[in-house]
mmCIF file of N, CA and C and ligand atoms in Angstrom:
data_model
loop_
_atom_site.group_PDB
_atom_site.id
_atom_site.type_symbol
_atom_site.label_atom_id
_atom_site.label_comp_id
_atom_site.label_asym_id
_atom_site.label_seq_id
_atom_site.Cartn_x
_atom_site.Cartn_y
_atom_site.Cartn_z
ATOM 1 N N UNK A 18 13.076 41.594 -22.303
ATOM 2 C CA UNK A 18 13.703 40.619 -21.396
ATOM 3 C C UNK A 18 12.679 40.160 -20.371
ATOM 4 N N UNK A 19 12.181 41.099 -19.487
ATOM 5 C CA UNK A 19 10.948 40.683 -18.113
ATOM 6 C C UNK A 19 10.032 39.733 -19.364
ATOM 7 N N UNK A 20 9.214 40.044 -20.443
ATOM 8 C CA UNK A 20 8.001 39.201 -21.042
ATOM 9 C C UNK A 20 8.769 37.931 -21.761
ATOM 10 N N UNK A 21 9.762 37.887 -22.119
ATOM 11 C CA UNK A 21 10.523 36.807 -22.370
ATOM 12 C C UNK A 21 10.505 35.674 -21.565
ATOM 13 N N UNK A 22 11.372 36.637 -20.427
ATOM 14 C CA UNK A 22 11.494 35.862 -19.383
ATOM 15 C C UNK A 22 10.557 34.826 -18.448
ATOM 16 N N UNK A 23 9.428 35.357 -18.492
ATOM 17 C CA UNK A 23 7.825 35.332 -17.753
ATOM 18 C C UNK A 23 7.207 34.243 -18.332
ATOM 19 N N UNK A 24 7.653 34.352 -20.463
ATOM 20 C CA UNK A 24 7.105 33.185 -20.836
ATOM 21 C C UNK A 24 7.831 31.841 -20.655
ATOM 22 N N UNK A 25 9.117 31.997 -20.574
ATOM 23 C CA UNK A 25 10.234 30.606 -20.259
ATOM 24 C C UNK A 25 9.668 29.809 -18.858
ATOM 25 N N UNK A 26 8.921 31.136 -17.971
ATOM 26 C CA UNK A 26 9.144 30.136 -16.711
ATOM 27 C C UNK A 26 7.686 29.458 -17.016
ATOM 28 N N UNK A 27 7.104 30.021 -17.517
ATOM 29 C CA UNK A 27 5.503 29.746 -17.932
ATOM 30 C C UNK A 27 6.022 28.169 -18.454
ATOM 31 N N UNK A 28 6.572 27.985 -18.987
ATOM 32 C CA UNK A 28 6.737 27.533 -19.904
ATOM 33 C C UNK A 28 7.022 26.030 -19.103
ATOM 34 N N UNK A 29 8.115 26.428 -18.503
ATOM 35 C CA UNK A 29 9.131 25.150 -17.639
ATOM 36 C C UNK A 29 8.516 25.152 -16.538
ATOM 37 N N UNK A 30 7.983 25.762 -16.192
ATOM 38 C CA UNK A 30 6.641 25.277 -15.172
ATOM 39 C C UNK A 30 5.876 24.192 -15.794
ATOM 40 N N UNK A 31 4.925 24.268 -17.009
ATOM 41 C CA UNK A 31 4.149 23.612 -16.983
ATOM 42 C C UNK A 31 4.740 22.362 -17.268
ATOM 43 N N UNK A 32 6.065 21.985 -18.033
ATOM 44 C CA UNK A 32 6.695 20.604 -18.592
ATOM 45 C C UNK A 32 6.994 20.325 -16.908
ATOM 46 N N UNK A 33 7.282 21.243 -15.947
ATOM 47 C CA UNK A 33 7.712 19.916 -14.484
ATOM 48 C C UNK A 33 6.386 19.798 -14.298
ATOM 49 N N UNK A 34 5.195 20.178 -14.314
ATOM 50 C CA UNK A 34 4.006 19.549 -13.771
ATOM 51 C C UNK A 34 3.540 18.782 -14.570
ATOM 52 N N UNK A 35 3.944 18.700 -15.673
ATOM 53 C CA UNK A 35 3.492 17.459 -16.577
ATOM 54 C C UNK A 35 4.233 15.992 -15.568
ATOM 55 N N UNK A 36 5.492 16.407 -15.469
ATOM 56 C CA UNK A 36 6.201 15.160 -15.262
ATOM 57 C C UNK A 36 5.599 14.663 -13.869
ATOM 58 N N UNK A 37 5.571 15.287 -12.607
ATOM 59 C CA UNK A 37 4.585 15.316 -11.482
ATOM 60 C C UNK A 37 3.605 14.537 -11.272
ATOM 61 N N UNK A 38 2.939 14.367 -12.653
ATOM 62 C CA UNK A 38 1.554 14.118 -12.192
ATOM 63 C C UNK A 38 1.585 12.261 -12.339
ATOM 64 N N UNK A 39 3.117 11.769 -12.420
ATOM 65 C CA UNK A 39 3.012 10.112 -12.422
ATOM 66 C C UNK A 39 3.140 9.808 -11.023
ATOM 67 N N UNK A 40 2.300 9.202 -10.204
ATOM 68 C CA UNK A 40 2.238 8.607 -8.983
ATOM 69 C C UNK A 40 2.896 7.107 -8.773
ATOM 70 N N UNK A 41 3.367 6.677 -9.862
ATOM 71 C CA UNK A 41 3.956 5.626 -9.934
ATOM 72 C C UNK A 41 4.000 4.633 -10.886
ATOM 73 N N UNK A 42 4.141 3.403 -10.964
ATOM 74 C CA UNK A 42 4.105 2.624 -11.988
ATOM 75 C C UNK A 42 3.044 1.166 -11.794
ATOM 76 N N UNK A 43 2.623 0.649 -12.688
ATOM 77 C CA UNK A 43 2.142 -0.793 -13.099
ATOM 78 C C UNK A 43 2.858 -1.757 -12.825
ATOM 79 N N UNK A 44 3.181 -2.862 -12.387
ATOM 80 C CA UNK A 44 3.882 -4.265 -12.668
ATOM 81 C C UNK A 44 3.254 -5.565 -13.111
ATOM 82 N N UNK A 45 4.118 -6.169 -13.251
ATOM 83 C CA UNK A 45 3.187 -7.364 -13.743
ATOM 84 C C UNK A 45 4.178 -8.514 -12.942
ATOM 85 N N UNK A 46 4.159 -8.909 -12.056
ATOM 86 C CA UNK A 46 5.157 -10.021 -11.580
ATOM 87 C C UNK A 46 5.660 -11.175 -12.118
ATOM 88 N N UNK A 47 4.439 -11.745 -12.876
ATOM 89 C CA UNK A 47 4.835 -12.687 -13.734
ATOM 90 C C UNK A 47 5.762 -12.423 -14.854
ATOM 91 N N UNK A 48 5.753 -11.136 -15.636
ATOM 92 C CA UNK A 48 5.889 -11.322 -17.153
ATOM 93 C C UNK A 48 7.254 -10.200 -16.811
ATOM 94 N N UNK A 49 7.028 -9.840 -15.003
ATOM 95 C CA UNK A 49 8.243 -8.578 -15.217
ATOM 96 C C UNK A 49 7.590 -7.331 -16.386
ATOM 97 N N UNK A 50 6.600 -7.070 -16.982
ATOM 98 C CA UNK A 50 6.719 -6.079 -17.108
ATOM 99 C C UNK A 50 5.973 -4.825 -16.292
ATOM 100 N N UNK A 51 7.031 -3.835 -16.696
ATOM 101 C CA UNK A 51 6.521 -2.177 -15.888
ATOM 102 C C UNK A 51 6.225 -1.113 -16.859
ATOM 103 N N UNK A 52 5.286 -0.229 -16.370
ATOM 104 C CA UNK A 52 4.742 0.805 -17.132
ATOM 105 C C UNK A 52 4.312 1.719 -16.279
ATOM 106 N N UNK A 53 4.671 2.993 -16.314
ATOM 107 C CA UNK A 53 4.422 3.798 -15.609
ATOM 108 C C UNK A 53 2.763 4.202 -15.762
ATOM 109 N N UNK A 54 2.484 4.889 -14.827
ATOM 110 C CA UNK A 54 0.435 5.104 -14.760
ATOM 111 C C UNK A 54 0.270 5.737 -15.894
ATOM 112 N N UNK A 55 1.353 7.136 -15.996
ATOM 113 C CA UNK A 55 1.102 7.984 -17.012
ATOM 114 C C UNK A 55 1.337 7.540 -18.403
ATOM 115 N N UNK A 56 1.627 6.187 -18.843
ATOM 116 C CA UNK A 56 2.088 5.845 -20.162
ATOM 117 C C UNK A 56 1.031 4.472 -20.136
ATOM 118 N N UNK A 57 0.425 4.688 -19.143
ATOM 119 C CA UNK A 57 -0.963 3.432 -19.786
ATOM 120 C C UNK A 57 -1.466 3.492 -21.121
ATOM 121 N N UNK A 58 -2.345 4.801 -21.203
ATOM 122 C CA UNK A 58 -2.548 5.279 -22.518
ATOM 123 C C UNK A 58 -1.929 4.355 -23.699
ATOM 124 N N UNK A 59 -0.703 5.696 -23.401
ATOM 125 C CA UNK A 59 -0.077 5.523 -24.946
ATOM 126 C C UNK A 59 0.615 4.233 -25.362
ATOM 127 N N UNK A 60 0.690 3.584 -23.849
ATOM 128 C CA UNK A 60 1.287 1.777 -24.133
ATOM 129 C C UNK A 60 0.024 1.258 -24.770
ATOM 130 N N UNK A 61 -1.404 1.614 -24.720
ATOM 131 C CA UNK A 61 -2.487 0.807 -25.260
ATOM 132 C C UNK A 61 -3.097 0.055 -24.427
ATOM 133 N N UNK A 62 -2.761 -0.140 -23.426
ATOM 134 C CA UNK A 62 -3.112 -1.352 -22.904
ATOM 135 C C UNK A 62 -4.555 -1.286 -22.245
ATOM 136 N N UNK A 63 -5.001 -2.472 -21.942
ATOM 137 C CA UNK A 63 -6.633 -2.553 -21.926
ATOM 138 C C UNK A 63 -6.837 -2.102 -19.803
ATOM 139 N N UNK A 64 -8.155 -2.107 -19.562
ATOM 140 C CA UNK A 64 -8.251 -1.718 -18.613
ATOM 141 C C UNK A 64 -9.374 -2.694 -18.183
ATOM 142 N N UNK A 65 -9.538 -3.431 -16.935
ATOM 143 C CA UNK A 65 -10.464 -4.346 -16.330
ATOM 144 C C UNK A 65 -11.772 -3.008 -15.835
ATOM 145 N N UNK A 66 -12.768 -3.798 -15.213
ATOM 146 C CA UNK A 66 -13.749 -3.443 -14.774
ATOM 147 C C UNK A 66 -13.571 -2.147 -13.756
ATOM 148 N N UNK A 67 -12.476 -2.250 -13.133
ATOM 149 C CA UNK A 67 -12.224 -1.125 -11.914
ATOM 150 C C UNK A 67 -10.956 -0.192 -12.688
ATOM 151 N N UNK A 68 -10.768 -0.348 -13.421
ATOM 152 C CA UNK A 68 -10.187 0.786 -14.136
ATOM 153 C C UNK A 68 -8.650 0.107 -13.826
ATOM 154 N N UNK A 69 -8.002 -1.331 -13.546
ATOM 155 C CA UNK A 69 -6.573 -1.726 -13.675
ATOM 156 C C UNK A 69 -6.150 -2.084 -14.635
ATOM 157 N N UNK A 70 -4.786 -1.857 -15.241
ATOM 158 C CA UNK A 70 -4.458 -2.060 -16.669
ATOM 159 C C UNK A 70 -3.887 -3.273 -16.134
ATOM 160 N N UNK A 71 -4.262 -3.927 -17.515
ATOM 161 C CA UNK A 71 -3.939 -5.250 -17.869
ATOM 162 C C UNK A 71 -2.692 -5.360 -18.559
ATOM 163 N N UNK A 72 -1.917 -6.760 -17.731
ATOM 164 C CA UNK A 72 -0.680 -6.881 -18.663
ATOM 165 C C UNK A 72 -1.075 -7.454 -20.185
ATOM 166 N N UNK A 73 0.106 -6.430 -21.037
ATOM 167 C CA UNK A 73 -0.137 -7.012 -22.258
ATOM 168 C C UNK A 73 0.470 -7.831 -23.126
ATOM 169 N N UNK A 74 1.028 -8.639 -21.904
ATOM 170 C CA UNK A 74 1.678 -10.337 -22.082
ATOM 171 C C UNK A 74 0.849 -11.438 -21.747
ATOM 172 N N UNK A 75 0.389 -10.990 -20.544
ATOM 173 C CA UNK A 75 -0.275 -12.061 -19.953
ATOM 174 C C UNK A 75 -2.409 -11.602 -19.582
ATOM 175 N N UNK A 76 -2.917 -10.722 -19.642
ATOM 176 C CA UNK A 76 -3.626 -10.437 -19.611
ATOM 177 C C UNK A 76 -4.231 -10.227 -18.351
ATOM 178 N N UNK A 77 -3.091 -10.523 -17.224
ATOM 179 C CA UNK A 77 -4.184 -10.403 -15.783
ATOM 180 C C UNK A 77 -3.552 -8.851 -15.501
ATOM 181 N N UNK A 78 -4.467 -8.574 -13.997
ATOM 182 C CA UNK A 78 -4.281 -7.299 -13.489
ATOM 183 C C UNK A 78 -3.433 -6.864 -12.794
ATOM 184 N N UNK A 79 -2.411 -5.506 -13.364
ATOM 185 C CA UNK A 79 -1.055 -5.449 -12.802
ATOM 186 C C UNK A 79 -1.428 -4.949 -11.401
ATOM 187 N N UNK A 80 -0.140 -5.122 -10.821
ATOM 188 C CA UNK A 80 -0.445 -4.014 -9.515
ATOM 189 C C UNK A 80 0.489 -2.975 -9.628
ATOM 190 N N UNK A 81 -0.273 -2.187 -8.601
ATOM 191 C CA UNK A 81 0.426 -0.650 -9.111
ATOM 192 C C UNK A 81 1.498 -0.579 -7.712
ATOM 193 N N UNK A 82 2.405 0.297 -7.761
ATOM 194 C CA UNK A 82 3.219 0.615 -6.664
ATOM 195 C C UNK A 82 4.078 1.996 -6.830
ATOM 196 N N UNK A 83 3.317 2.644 -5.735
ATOM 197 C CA UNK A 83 3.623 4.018 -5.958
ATOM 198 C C UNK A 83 5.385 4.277 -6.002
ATOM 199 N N UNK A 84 5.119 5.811 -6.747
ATOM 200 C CA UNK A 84 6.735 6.215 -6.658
ATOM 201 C C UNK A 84 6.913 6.419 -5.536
ATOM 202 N N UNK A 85 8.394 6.399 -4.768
ATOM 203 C CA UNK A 85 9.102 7.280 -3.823
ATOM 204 C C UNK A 85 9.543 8.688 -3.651
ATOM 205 N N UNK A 86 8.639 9.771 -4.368
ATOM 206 C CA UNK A 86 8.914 10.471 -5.123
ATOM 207 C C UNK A 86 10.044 11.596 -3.375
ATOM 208 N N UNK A 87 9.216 11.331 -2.694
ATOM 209 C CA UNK A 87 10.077 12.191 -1.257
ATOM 210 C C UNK A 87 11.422 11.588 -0.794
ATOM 211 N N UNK A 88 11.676 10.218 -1.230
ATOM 212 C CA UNK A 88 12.494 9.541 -1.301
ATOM 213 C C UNK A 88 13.022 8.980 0.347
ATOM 214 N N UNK A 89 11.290 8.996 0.967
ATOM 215 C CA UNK A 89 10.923 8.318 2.526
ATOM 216 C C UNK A 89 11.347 7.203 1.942
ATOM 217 N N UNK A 90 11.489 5.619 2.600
ATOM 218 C CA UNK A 90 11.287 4.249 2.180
ATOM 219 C C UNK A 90 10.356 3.625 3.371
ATOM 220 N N UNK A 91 9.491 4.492 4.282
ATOM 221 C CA UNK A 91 8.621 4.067 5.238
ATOM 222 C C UNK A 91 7.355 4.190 5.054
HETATM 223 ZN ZN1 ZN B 253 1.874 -10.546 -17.411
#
């Protein structure tokens, strides 16, 4: 039961720090679309000179806007 136990939290520890580590999302104002930071990647999408992902409707540079993750609005 205790080494069981030890590995579950091991475990569900590391899946909430996976989720954690998104600081927010991408937008694109024009095209409306959003993508979170952490799904740049796997959306594909290309990256400009300073490292901003590009919309992959329209090709210019999204802006980013952090989460609320403390759920301040100041
Ligand atoms: Zn766009």
């Amino acid at each position: 039961m205790g080494i069981v136990g030890t590995i579950h939290d091991a475990l569900t520890r590391e899946s909430a720090s996976t989720e954690a580590t998104s600081n927010g999302a991408y937008w694109c104002d024009d095209c409306d679309v959003r993508v979170r930071d952490v799904a740049v990647e796997s959306e594909g999408l290309d990256r400009d000179d300073d490292g901003t992902p590009q919309c992959p409707d329209c090709g210019s540079a999204m802006r980013f806007e952090r989460a609320h993750a403390d759920g301040c609005a100041c």
